XYZ file of C-alpha atoms in Angstrom:
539
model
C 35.938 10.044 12.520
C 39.444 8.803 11.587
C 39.371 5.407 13.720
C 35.552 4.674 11.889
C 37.722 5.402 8.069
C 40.368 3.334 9.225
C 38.538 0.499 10.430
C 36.405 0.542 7.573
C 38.798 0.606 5.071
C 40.822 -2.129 6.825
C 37.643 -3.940 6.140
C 37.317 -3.406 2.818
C 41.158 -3.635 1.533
C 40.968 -7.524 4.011
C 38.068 -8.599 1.917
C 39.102 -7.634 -1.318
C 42.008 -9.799 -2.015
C 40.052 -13.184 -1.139
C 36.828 -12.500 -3.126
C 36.202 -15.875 -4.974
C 33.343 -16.999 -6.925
C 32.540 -20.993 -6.118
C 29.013 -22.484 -6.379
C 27.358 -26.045 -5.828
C 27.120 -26.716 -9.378
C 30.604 -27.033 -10.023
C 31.297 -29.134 -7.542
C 27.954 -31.642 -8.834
C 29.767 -31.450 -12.170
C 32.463 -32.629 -11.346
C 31.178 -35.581 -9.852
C 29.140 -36.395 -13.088
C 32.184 -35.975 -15.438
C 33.868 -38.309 -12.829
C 30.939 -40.964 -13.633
C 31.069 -40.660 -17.200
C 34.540 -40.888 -17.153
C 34.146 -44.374 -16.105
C 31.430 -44.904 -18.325
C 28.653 -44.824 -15.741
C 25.395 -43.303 -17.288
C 22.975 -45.375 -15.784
C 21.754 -45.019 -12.220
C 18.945 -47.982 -10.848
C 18.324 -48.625 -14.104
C 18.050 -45.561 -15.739
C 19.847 -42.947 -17.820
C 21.388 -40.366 -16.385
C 21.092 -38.340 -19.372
C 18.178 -35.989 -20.216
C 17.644 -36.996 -23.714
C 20.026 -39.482 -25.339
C 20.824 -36.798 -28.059
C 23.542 -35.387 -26.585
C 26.140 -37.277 -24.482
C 29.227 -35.896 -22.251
C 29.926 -32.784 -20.655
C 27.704 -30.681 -22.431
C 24.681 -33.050 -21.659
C 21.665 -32.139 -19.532
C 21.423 -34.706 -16.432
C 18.159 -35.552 -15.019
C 16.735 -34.323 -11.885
C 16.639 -37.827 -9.940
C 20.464 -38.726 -11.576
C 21.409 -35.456 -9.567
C 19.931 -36.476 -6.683
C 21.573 -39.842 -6.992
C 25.046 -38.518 -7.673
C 25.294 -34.863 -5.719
C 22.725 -35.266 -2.866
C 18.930 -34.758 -2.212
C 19.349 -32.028 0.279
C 19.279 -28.724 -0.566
C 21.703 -27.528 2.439
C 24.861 -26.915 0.229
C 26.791 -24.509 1.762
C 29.849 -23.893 -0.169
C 33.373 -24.334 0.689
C 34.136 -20.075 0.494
C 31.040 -19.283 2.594
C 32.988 -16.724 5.123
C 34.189 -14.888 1.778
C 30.816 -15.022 0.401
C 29.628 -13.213 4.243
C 32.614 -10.433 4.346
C 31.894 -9.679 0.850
C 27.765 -9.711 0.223
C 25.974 -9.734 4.212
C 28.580 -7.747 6.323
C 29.353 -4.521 4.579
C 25.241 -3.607 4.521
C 25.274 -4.589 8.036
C 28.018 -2.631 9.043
C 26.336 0.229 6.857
C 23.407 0.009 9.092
C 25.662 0.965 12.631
C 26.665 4.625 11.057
C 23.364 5.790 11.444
C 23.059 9.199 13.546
C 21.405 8.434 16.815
C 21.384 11.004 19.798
C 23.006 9.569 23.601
C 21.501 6.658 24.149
C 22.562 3.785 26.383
C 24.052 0.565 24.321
C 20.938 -1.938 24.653
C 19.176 1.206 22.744
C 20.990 2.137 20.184
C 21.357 -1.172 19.140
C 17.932 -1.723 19.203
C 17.592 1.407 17.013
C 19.931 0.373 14.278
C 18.277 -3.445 14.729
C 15.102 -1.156 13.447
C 15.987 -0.348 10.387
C 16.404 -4.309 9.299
C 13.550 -5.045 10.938
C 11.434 -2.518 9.931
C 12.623 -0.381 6.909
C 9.742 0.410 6.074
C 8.885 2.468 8.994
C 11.855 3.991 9.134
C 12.046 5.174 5.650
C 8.236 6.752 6.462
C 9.295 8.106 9.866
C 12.076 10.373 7.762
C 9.675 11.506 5.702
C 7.197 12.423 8.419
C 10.208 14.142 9.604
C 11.024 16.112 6.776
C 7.297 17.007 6.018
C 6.889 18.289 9.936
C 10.302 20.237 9.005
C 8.247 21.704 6.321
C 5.362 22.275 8.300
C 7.874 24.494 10.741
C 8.565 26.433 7.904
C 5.352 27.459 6.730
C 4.782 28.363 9.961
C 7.907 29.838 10.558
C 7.130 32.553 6.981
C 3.723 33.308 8.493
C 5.221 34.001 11.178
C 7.538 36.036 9.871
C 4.825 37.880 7.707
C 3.058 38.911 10.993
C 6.577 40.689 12.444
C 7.605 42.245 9.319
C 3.618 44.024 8.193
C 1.455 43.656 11.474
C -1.260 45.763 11.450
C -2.360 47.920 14.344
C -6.136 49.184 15.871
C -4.728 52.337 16.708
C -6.918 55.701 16.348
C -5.626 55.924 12.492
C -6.970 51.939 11.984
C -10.644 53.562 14.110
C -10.443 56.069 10.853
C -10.210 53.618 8.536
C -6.712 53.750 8.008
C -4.227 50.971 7.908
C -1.044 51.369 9.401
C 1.700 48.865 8.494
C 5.020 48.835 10.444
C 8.378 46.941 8.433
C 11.061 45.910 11.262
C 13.222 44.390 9.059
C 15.462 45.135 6.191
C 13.897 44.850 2.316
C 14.736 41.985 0.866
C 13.425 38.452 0.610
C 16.769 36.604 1.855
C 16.068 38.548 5.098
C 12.885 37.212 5.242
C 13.712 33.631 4.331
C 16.093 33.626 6.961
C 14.247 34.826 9.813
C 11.574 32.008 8.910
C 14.457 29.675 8.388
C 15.303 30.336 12.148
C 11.342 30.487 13.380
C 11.584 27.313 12.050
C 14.492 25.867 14.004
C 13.008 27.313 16.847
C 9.125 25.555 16.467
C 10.771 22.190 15.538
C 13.005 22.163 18.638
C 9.788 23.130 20.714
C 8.202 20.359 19.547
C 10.863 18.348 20.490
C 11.328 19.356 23.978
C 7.206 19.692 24.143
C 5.762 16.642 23.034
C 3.325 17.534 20.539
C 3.534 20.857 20.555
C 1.865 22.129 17.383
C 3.835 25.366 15.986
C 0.908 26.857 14.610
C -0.460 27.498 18.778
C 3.048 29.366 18.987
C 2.137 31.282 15.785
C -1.091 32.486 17.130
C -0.108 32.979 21.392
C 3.014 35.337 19.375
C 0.276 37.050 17.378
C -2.106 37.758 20.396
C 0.762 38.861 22.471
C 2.110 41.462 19.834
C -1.783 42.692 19.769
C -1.296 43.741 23.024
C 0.773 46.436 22.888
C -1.131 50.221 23.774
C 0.716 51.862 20.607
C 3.101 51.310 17.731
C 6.347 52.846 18.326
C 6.592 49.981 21.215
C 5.165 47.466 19.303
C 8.018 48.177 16.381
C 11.045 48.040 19.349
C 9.439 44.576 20.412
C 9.498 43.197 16.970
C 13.080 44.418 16.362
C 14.111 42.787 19.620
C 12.595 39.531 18.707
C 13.737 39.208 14.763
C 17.365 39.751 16.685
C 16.748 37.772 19.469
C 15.453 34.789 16.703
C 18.349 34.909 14.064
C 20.753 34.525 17.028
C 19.337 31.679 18.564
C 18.069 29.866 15.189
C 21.409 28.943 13.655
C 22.290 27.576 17.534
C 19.651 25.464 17.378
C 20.487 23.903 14.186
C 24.025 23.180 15.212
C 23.115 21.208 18.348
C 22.449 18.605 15.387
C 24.705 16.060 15.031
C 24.536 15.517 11.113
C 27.429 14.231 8.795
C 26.390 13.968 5.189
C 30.291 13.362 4.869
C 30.181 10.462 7.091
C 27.223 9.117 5.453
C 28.767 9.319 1.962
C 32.352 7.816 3.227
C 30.102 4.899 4.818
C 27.906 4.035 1.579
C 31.364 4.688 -0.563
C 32.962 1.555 1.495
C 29.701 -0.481 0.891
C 29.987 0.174 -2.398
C 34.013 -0.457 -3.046
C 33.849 -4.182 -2.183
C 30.219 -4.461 -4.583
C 31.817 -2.232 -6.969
C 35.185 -4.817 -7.155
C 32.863 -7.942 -7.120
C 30.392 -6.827 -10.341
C 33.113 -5.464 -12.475
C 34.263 -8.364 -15.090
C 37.597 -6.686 -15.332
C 38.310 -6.763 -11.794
C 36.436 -9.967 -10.364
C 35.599 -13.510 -12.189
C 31.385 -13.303 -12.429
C 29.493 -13.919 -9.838
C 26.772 -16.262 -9.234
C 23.067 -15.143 -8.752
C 22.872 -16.405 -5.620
C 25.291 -13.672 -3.998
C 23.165 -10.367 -5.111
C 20.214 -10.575 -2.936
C 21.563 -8.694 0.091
C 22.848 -6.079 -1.674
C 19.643 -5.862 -4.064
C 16.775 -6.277 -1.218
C 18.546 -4.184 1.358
C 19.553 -1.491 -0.922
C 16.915 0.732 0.370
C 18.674 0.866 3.296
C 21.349 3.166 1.617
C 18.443 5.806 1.249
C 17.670 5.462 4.822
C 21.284 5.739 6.174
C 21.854 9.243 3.712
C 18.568 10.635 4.454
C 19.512 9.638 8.058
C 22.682 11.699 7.793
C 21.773 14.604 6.225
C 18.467 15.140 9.236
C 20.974 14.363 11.919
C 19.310 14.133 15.677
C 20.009 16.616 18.283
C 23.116 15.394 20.285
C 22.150 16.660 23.315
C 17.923 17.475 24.340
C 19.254 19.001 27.966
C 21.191 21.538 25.694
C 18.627 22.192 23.252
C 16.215 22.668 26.339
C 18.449 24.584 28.036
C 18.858 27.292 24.481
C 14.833 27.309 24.535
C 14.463 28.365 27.965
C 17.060 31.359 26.828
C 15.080 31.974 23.734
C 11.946 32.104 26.018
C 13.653 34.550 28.337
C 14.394 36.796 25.612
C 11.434 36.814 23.790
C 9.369 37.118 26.854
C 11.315 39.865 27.749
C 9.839 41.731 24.708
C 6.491 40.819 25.014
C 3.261 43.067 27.748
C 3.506 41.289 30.726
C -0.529 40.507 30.649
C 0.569 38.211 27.668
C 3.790 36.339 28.697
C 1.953 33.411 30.414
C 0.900 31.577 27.230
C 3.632 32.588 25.347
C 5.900 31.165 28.303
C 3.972 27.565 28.215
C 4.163 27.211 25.158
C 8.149 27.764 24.436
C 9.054 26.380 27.929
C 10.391 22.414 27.934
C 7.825 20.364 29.619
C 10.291 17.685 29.618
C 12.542 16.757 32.963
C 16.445 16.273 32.993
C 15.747 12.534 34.227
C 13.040 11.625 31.129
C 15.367 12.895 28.366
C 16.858 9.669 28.094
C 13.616 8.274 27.957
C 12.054 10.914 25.134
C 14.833 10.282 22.705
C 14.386 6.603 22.985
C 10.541 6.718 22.224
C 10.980 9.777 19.757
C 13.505 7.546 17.542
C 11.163 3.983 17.440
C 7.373 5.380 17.380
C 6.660 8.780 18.056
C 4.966 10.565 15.393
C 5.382 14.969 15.222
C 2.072 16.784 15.317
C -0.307 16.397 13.481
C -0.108 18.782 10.002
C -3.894 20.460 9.603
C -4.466 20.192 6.205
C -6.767 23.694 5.403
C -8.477 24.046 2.156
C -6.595 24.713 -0.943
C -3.541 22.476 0.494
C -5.317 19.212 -1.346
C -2.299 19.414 -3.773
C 0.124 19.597 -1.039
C -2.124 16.827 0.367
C -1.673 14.501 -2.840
C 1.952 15.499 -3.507
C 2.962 13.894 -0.221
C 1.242 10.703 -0.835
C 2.783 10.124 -4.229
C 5.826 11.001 -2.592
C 5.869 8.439 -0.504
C 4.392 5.998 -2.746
C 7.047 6.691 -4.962
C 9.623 5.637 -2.225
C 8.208 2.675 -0.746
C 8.537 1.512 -4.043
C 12.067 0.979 -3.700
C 11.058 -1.863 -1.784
C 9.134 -3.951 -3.475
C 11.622 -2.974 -6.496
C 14.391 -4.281 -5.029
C 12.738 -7.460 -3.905
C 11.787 -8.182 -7.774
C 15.541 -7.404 -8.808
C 16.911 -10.161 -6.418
C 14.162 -12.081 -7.573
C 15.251 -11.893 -11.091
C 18.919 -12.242 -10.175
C 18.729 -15.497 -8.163
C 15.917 -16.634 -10.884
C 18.504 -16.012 -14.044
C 19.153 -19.408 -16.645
C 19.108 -22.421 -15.545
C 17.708 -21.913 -11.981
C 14.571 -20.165 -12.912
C 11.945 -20.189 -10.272
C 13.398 -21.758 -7.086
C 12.942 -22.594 -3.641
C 14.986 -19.107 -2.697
C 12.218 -16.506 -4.593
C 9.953 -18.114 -1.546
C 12.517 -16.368 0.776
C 12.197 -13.862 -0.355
C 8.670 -13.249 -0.317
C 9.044 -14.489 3.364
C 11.132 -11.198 3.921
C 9.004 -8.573 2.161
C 6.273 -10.268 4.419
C 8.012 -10.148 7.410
C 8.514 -6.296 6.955
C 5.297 -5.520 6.386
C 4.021 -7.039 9.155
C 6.321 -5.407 11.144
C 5.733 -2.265 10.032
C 1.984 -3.169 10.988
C 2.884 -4.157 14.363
C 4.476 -0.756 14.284
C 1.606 0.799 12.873
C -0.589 -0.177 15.290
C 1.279 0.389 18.486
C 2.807 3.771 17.580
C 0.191 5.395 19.864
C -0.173 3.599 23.042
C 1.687 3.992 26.051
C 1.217 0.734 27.570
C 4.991 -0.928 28.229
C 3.971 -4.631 27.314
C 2.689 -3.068 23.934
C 5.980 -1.086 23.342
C 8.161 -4.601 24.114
C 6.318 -6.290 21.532
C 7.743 -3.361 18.761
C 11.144 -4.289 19.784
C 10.666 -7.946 19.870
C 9.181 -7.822 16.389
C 12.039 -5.268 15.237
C 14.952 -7.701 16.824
C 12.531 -10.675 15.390
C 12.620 -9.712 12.342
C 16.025 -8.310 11.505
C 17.298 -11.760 12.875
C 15.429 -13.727 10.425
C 16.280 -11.149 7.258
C 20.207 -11.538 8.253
C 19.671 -14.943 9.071
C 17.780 -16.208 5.602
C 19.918 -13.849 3.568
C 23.217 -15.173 4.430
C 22.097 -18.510 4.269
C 21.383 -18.513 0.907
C 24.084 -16.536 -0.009
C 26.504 -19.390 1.336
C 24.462 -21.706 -0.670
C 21.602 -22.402 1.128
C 18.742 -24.058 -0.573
C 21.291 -24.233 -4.151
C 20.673 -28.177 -4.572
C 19.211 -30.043 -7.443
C 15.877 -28.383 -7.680
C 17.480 -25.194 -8.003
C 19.714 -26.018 -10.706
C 17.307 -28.437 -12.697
C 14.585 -26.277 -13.147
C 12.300 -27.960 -10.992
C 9.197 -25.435 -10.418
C 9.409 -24.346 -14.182
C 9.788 -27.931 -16.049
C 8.382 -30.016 -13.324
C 9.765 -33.566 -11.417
C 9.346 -35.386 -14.875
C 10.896 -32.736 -16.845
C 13.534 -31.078 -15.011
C 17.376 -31.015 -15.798
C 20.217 -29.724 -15.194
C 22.593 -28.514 -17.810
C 26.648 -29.658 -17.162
C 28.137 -27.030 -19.535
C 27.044 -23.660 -18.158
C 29.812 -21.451 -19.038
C 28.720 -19.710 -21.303
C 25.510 -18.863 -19.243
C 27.593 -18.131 -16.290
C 29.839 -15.467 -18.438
C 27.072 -13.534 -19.243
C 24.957 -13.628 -16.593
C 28.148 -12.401 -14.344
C 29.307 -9.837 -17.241
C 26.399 -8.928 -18.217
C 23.274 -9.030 -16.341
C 23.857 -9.514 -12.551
C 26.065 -5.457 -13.108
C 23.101 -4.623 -14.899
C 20.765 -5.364 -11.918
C 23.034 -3.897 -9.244
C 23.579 -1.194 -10.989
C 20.142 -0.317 -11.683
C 19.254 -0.812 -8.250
C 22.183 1.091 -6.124
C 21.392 3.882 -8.992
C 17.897 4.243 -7.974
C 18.729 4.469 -4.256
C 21.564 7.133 -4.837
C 19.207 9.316 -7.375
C 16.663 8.982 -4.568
C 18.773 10.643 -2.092
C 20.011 13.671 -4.437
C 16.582 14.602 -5.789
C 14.943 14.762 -2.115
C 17.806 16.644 -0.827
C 18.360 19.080 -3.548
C 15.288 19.287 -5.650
C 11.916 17.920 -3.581
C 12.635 18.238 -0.085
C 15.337 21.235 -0.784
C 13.195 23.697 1.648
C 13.028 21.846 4.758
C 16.937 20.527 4.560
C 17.227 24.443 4.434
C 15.919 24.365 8.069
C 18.437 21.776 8.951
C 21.234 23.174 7.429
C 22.676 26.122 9.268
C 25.752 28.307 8.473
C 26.620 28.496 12.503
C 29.827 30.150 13.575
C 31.232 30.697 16.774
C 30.513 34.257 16.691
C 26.728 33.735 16.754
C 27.771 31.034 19.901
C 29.620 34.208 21.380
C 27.060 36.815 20.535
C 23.772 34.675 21.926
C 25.747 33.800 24.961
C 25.961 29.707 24.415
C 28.375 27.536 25.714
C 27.694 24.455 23.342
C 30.442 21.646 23.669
């Protein structure tokens, strides 16, 4: 943790200091003021003014007099471009690499973080899917819970028409929350180490084996046994999960420094348009690497297999022997040492958890969860339109660089298509293709985004106005200053701001208002006395 801090603030503190702001128009006006300096205003014939009105530097220059003078190629990259990379394209790359992944071999885990450039719009939907099936554990996890703590028995008093109900655990509703807290851990681990494995089949097998027992003073010692047995092993569980929120946070904080020194007209001279749209279109990406953080991934699946074959002991243990063998298949890891490797790289790229049945009088819970993910894939599309409008600010206007980035947006959704579509078949050919597209794609985003934030594309159609005025009626304005100023002071913070804000509010009202209850799950207040008192040796 101390080398990634270091290294990352070396980063930042060798970047800082050599921020500059230079762009292609300068450089074109200078040439220009050198022409009219020798009194040269007419090019084959023609003036090189926009409208003889106004003469001198604070003329507008015609579009084929700035092809004449500064070039008809539109493959300007400026003279700071390696500034313009360290400060604008590396630090969201480098955000990308703190991701929490579980052991995986190197080819795999960069493959993994390739994924969410290439396709962040699966991985934004595979964290929710996550956090829903986390949810889904712990509705499970209270019925559960409500079964041990009031079962009701067929005994000779139930035959008279009387209903017995046993409590086994203490009054209270923390209690309660916490021994479905820990059900929880306990069903999403299963499914883990069980490829889908639905908790509800636990649920029931648990249910049909405690309606086994011949009387209720046996039945209450089992329960007691297995409520213990649970909240020792539940808060294990949970800390086999290697999750940093801190790390996260301390990662998008040295993102943000460099941004954060570049936008601020106090600190930094403006910036051109040009430089935003990495930071704007990728921003999502600092939802996904939070999000990431606070879910975590089990570090180890041989341990966590290992914990549930000691939670199936135990609970067995409790249970009539006429009832352990379904119990037993369904808590017991189906997975073998050798394939672990193999699970965790298929769980993190396509794998989807069980299916949630959605029963009647969940429609609401049905519609919440759509809107909710609406609502965050808009970030997407949002941020696209904010580098949009940044890069299509005075005098520029529509350019040649709002068709990259429609190119991009396009490119992830048909990768997350290509994901879409594959995410259930087994075949290895079809499974290449995912990464291919994923490596394909992240490439080309990188690729097209630093290009134009060196300059790329930033010629004379740019800067004339080509697309809005047209070939006739485009110009290009020598006296931007003023523009520049407040375009830089003004609207380009605006953007960012609006943008980074969005991400960050994102994060803090799924983790502590929407998604509170299943983070609940992931959370665990694990000490080593619960290590010591379940018998674990977790390194």
């Amino acid at each position: 943790m101390l080398n990634y801090i270091s290294s990352h603030l070396a980063f930042v503190f060798f970047i800082v200091p050599r921020t500059s702001k230079a762009f292609s128009h300068g450089w074109c006006k200078g040439r220009f003021e050198e022409k009219i300096a020798q009194n040269q205003t007419t090019i084959n014939g023609k003036s090189i003014y926009f409208t003889t009105s106004t003469r001198g530097n604070d003329s507008d220059i015609t579009y084929d007099a700035c092809k004449a003078i500064c070039g008809s190629h539109d493959n300007s990259i400026v003279n700071d471009w390696a500034v313009r990379l360290c400060s604008w394209v590396l630090p969201i790359i480098i955000l990308t690499f703190t991701v929490q992944l579980p052991p995986l071999a190197r080819r795999q885990k960069l493959w993994a973080v390739m994924r969410l450039m290439g396709d962040p719009i699966g991985s934004l939907l595979w964290i929710t899917k996550e956090l829903r099936f986390y949810d889904y554990c712990l509705a499970e996890g209270a019925k559960t819970t409500a079964q041990l703590e009031n079962p009701v028995l067929e005994d000779e008093h139930a035959k008279n028409g009387t209903l017995v109900v046993i409590s086994t655990g203490e009054p209270g509703d923390q209690a309660q929350k916490d021994l479905a807290r820990n059900f929880a851990r306990i069903f999403h681990a299963s499914s883990k180490s069980n490829p889908g494995r639905d908790p509800r089949e636990i649920r029931e097998l648990l249910g049909s084996a405690m309606s086994a027992f011949s009387n209720a003073e046996e039945r209450k010692r089992a329960l007691e046994e297995i409520r213990k047995q649970v909240n020792e092993y539940g808060p294990a569980i949970a800390a086999l999960k290697s999750r940093s929120t801190l790390r996260s946070l301390v990662a998008v904080g040295c993102f943000l420094f460099p941004v954060v020194i570049a936008l601020v007209p106090a600190l930094s001279p403006p910036a051109s348009g040009g430089m935003l749209p990495p930071i704007l279109i990728l921003s999502p990406l600092l939802l996904i690497v939070l999000l990431n953080g606070a879910i975590g991934e089990y570090s180890n699946l041989w341990s966590l297999s290992r914990v549930l074959r000691e939670v199936q002991d135990k609970i067995l243990a409790c249970l009539p022997e006429q009832s352990r063998e379904g119990v037993a298949a369904a808590l017991s890891p189906t997975v073998r040492r050798e394939d672990m490797d193999l699970l965790t790289y298929t769980q993190i790229s396509m794998t989807e958890p069980p299916r949630m049945e959605i029963k009647k009088g969940r429609l609401s819970a049905l519609v919440k969860r759509h809107v909710l993910e609406g609502i965050l894939l808009l970030i997407f599309p949002l941020g696209t339109a904010l580098a949009g409008v940044a890069i299509g600010t005075a005098p520029t206007f529509l350019n040649d660089r709002h068709f990259v980035l429609v190119a991009i947006f396009v490119a992830w959704m048909g990768s997350w298509g290509v994901t879409w579509l594959v995410k259930d078949r087994e075949r290895r050919v079809l499974r290449l293709l995912v990464v291919v597209t994923h490596f394909a794609v992240a490439f080309l985003v990188v690729a097209l985004l630093a290009a134009t934030t060196c300059g790329w594309l930033g010629g004379c159609k740019m800067w004339t106005g080509y697309y809005r005025y047209g070939p006739g009626e485009a110009r290009m304005p020598l006296n931007l200053t003023e523009i520049f100023n407040y375009n830089g002071n003004r609207v380009y913070p605006a953007l960012a701001t609006v943008c980074l804000f969005l991400n960050l509010a994102a994060f803090i009202c799924l983790r502590f208002w929407v998604l509170r209850d299943p983070f609940s799950v992931i959370t665990s207040r694990y000490s080593k006395a619960v290590e010591v008192e379940a018998g674990l040796e977790l390194a």
